[in-house]
mmCIF file of C-alpha atoms in Angstrom:
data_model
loop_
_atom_site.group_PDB
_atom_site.id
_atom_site.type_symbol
_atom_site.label_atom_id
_atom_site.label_comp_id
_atom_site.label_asym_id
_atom_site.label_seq_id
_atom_site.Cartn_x
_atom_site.Cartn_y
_atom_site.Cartn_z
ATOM 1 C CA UNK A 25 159.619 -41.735 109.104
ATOM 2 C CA UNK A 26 156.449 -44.072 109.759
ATOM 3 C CA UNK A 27 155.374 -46.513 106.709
ATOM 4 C CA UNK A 28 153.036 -48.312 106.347
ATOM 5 C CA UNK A 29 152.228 -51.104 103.827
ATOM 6 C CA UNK A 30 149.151 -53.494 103.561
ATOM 7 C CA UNK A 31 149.628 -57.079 101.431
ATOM 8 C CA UNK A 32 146.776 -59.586 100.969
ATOM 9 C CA UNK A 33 145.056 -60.796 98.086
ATOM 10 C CA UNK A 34 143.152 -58.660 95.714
ATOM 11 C CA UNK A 35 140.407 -60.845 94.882
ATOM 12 C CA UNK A 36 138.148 -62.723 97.311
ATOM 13 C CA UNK A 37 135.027 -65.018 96.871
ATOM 14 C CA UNK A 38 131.792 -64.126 98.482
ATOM 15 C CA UNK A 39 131.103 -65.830 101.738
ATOM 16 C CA UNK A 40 134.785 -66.454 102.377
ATOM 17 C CA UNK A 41 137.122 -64.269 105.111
ATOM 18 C CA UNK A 42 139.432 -61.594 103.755
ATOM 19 C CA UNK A 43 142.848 -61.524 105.384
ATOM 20 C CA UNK A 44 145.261 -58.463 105.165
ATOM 21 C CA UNK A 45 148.557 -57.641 106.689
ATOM 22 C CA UNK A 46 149.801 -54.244 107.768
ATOM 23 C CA UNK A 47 153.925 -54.006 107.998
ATOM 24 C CA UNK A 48 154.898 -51.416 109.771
ATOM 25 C CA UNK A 49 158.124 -49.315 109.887
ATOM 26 C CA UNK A 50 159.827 -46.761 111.783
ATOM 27 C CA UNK A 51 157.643 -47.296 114.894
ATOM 28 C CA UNK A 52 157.429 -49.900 117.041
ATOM 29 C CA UNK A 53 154.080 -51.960 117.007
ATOM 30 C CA UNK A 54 154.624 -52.240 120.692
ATOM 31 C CA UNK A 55 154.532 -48.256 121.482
ATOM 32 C CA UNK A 56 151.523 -46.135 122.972
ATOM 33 C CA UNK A 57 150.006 -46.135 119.757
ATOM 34 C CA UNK A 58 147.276 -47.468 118.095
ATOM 35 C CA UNK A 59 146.860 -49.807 114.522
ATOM 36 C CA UNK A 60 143.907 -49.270 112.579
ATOM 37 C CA UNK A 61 141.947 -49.943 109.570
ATOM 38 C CA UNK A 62 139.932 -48.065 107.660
ATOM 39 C CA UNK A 63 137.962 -48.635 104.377
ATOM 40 C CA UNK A 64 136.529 -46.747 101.557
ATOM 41 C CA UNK A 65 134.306 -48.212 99.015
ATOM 42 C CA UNK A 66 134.592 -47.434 95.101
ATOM 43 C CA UNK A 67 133.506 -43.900 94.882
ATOM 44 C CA UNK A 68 132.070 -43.798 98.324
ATOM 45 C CA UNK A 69 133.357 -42.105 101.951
ATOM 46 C CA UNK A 70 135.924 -43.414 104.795
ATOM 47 C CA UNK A 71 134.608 -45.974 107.220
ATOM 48 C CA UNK A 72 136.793 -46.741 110.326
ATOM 49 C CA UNK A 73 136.369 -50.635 110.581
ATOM 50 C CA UNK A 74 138.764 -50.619 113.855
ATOM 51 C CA UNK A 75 141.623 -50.577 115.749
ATOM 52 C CA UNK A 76 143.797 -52.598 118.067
ATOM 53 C CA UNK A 77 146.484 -52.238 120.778
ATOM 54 C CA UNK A 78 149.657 -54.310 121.707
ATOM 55 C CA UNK A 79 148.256 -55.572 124.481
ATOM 56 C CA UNK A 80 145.723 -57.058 122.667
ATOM 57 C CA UNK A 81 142.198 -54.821 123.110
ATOM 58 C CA UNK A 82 140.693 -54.615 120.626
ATOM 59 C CA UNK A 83 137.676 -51.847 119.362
ATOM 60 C CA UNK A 84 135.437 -52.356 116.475
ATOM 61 C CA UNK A 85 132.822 -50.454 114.451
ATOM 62 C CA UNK A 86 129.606 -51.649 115.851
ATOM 63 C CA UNK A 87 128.191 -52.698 112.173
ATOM 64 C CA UNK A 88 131.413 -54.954 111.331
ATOM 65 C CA UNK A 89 131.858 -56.432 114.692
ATOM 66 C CA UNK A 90 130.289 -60.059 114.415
ATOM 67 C CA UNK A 91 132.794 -60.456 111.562
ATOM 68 C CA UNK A 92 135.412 -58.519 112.489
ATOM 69 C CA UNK A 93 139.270 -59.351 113.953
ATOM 70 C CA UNK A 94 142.361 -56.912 114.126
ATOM 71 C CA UNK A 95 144.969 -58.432 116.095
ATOM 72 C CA UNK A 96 149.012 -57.505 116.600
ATOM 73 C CA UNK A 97 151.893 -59.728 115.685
ATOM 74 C CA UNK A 98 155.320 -58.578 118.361
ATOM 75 C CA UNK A 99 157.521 -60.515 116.163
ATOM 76 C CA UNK A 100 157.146 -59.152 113.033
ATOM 77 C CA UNK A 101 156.101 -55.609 113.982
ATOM 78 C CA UNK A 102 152.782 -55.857 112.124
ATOM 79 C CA UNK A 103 149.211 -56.137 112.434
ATOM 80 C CA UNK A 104 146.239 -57.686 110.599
ATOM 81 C CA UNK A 105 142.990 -57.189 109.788
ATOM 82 C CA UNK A 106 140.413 -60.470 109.504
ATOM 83 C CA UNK A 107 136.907 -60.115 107.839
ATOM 84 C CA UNK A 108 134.248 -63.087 107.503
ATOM 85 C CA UNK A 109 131.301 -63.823 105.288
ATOM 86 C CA UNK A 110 132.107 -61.535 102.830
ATOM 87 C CA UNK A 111 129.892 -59.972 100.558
ATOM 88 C CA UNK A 112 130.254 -57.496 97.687
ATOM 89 C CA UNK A 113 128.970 -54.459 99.673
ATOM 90 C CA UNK A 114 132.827 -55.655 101.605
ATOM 91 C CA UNK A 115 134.723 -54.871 98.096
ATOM 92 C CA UNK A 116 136.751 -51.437 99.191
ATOM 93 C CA UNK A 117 140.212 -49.997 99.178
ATOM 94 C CA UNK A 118 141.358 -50.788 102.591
ATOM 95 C CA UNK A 119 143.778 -48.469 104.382
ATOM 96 C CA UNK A 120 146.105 -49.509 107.600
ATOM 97 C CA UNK A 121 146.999 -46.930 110.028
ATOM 98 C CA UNK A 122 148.450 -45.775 112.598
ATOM 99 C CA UNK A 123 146.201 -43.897 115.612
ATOM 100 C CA UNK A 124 148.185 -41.295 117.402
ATOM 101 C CA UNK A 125 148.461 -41.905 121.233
ATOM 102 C CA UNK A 126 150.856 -39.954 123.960
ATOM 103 C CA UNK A 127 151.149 -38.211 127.016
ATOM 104 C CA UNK A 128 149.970 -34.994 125.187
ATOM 105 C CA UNK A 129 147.065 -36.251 122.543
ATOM 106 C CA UNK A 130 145.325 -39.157 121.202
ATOM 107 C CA UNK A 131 142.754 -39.948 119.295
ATOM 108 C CA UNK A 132 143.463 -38.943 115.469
ATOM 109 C CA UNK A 133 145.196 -41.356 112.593
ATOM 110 C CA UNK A 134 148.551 -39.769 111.877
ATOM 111 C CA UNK A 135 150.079 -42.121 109.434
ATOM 112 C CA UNK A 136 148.435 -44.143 106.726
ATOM 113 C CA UNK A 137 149.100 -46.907 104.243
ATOM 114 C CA UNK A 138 148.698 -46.210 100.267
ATOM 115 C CA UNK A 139 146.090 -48.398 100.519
ATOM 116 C CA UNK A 140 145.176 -51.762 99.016
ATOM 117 C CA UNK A 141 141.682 -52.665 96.755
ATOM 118 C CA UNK A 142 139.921 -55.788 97.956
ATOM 119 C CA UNK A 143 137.102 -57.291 95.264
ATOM 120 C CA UNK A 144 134.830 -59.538 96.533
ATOM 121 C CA UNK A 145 133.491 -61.396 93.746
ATOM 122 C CA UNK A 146 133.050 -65.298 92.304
ATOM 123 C CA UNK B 27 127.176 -44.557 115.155
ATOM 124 C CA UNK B 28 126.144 -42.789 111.811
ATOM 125 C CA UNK B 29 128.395 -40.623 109.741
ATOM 126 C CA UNK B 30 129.071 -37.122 110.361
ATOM 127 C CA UNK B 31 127.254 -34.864 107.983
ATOM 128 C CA UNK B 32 129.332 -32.800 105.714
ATOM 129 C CA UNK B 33 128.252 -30.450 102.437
ATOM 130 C CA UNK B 34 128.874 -32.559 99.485
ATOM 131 C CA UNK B 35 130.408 -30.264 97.372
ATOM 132 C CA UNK B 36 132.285 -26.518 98.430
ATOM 133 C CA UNK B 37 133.860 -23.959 95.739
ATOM 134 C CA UNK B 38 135.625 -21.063 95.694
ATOM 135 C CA UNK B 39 138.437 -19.156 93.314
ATOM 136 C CA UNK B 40 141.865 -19.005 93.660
ATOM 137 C CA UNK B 41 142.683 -16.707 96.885
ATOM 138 C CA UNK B 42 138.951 -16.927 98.473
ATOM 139 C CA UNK B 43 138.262 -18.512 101.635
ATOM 140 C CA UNK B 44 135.827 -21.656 101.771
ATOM 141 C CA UNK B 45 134.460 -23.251 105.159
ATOM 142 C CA UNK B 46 133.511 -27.053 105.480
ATOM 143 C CA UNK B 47 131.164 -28.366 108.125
ATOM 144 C CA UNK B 48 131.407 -31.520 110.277
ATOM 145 C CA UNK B 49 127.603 -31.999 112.515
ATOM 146 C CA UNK B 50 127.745 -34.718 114.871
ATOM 147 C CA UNK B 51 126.025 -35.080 118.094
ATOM 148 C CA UNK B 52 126.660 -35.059 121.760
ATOM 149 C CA UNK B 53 128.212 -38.668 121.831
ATOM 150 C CA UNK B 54 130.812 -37.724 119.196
ATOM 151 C CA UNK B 55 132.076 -34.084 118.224
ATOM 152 C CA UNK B 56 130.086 -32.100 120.865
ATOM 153 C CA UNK B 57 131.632 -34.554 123.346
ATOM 154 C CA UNK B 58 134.698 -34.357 122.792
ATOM 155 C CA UNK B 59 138.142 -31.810 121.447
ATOM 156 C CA UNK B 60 139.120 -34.870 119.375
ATOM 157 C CA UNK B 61 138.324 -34.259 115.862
ATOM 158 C CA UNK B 62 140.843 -34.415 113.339
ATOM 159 C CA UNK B 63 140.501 -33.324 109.452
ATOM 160 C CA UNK B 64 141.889 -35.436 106.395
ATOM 161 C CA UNK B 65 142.829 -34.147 102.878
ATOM 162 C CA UNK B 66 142.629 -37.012 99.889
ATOM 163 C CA UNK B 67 143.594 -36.241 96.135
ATOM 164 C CA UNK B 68 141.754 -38.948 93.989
ATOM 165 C CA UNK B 69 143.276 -42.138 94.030
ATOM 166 C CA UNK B 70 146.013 -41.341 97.332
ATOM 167 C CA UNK B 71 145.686 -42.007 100.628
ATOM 168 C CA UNK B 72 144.378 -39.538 103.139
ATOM 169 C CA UNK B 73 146.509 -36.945 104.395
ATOM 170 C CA UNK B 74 146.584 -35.861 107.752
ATOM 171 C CA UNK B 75 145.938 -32.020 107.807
ATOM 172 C CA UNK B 76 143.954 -30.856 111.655
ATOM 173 C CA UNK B 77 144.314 -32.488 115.431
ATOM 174 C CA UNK B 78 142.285 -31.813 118.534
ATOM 175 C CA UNK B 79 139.896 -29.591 116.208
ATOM 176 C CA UNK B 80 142.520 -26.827 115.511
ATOM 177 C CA UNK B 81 145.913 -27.787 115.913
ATOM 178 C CA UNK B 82 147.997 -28.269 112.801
ATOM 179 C CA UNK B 83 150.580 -30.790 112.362
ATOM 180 C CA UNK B 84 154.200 -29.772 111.203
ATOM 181 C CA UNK B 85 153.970 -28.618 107.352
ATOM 182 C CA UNK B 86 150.624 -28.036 106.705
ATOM 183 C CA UNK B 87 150.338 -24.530 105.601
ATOM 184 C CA UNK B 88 148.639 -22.040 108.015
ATOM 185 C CA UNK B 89 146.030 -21.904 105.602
ATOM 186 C CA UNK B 90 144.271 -24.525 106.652
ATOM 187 C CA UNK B 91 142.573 -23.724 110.686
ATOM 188 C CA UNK B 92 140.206 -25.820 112.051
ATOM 189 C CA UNK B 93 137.106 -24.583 114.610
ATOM 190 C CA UNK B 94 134.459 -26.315 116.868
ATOM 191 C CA UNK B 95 131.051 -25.390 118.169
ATOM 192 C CA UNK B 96 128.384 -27.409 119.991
ATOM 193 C CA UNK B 97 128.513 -30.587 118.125
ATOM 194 C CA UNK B 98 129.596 -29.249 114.930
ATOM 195 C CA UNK B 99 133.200 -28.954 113.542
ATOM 196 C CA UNK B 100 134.443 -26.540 110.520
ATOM 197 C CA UNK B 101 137.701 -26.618 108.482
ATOM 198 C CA UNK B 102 138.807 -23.055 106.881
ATOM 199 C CA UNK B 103 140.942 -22.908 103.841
ATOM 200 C CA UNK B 104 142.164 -19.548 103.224
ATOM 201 C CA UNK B 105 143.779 -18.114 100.422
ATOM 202 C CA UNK B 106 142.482 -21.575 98.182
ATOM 203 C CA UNK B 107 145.004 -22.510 96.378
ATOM 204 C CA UNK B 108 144.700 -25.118 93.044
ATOM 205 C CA UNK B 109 146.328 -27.666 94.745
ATOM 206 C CA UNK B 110 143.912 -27.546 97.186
ATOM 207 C CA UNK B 111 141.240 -29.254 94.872
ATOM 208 C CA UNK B 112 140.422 -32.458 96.833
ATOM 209 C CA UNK B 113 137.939 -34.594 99.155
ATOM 210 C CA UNK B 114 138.096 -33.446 102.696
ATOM 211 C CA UNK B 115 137.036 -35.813 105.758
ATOM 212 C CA UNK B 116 136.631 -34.639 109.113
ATOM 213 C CA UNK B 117 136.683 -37.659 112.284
ATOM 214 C CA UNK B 118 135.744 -38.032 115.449
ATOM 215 C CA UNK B 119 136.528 -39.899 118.594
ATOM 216 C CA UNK B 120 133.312 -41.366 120.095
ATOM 217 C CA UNK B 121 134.326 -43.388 123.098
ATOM 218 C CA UNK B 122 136.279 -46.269 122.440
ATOM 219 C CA UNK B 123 135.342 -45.605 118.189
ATOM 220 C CA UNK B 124 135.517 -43.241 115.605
ATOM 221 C CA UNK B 125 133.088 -41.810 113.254
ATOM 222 C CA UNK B 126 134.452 -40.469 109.716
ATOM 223 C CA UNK B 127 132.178 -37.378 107.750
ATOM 224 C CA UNK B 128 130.547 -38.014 104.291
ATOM 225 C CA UNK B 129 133.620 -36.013 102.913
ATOM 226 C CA UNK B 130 133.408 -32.671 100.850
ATOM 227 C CA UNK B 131 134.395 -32.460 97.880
ATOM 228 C CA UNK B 132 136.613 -29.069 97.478
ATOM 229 C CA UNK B 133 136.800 -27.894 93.754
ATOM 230 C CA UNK B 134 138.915 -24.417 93.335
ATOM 231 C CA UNK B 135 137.201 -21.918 90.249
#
C-alpha cells in the first residue's frame, strides 16, 4: 500500500520560502511514476502547483513557476516541495502525491497525502 | 491555464442519478482521454474515483461512470447514495501540466 506523508512547518512569515517534505512508502521514488503537489486554499478549489521525476525534470504551474522548486531525494525515498516570497494568498492545505505513470496509463494522481495546512502570516 | 468549469452545487435524493460537468478547451480535456475525477469529504484528502475519463479504479462502486465529449467531461452517480455527499473535482492533463475543475459540491436530499 502507497503512503504518503508531508512534514514542514505550519506557520511561515510573509516574504520568506516555505519548505515541505513528502516521505513516501511502499513505492519506490525512483519508479515510472510521478511526485506531485497540489494545494487547496481555506474553503477554496484544488490547484496542481507541480510535479517532478527521478531523473530530475521538473513541470510547474505556469502562475507559481518563478517561485517554485520540487525536487527528489534517492536516499531517503522522498521528495520536496520549495516556495519563495510568500504571501498570504500562499496560506493552503498542501497535498503530496503520487502521479500514476506505466506502460498502460499516465497522467492521473493515484495516491495522496492527508495533507498538511501552511499559514503564512507575521 | 485556467480552471475547468464545473456547476457549483448538484442535488439529488437518495437512489436518483445526478451528472457533473467538467468544460475545458482544446488544449486540455478536448485534447486529450486523460481526465481523471476526485471525491473529497470535508476536511480529507481527495479520493481517487475515475481514470482516462471512464475507467474506474479497483473498489469504487459501479455507480460512479465517467463520460467525455468535445472538450467537456461528465461524472454520473447513480443510485446516490448518503455517503455520497461530498466535493467532486474533475483534472486534466494539458501537456506537460494539469488543470483541476472549480469542484461541485454534491449534497444528497
Amino acid at each position: 500500500q502507497v503512503q504518503l506523508q508531508e512534514s514542514g512547518p505550519g506557520l511561515v512569515k510573509p516574504s520568506e520560502t516555505l519548505s515541505l517534505t513528502c516521505a513516501v512508502s511502499g513505492d519506490s521514488i525512483s519508479s515510472s511514476n510521478w511526485w506531485s503537489w497540489v494545494r487547496q486554499p481555506p474553503g477554496e478549489g484544488l490547484e496542481w502547483i507541480g510535479e517532478t521525476y527521478h531523473s530530475g525534470t521538473s513541470n510547474y504551474n505556469a502562475s507559481l513557476k518563478s517561485r517554485v522548486t520540487i525536487s527528489v531525494d534517492k536516499s531517503k525515498n522522498q521528495f520536496s516541495l520549495r516556495l519563495t516570497s510568500v504571501t498570504a494568498a500562499d496560506t493552503a492545505v498542501y497535498f503530496c502525491a503520487r502521479t500514476h505513470c506505466d506502460s498502460t496509463s499516465c497522467f492521473y494522481i493515484d495516491y495522496w497525502g492527508q495533507g498538511t495546512l501552511i499559514t503564512v502570516s507575521s | 491555464q485556467s480552471a475547468l468549469t464545473q456547476p457549483r452545487s448538484v442535488s439529488g435524493s437518495p437512489g436518483q442519478s445526478v451528472t457533473i460537468s467538467c468544460t475545458g478547451t482544446s488544449s486540455d480535456v478536448g485534447a486529450y482521454n486523460s481526465v481523471s475525477w476526485y471525491q473529497q469529504h470535508a476536511g480529507r484528502a481527495p479520493k481517487f474515483m475515475i481514470y482516462d475519463v471512464s475507467k474506474r479504479p479497483s473498489g469504487v462502486p459501479d455507480r460512479f461512470s465517467g463520460s467525455k465529449s468535445g472538450n467537456t467531461a461528465s461524472l454520473t452517480i447513480s443510485g446516490l447514495q448518503a455517503e455520497d455527499e461530498a466535493d467532486y473535482y474533475c483534472c486534466s492533463y494539458a501537456g506537460g501540466l494539469y488543470v483541476f475543475g472549480t469542484g461541485t459540491k454534491v449534497t444528497v436530499l
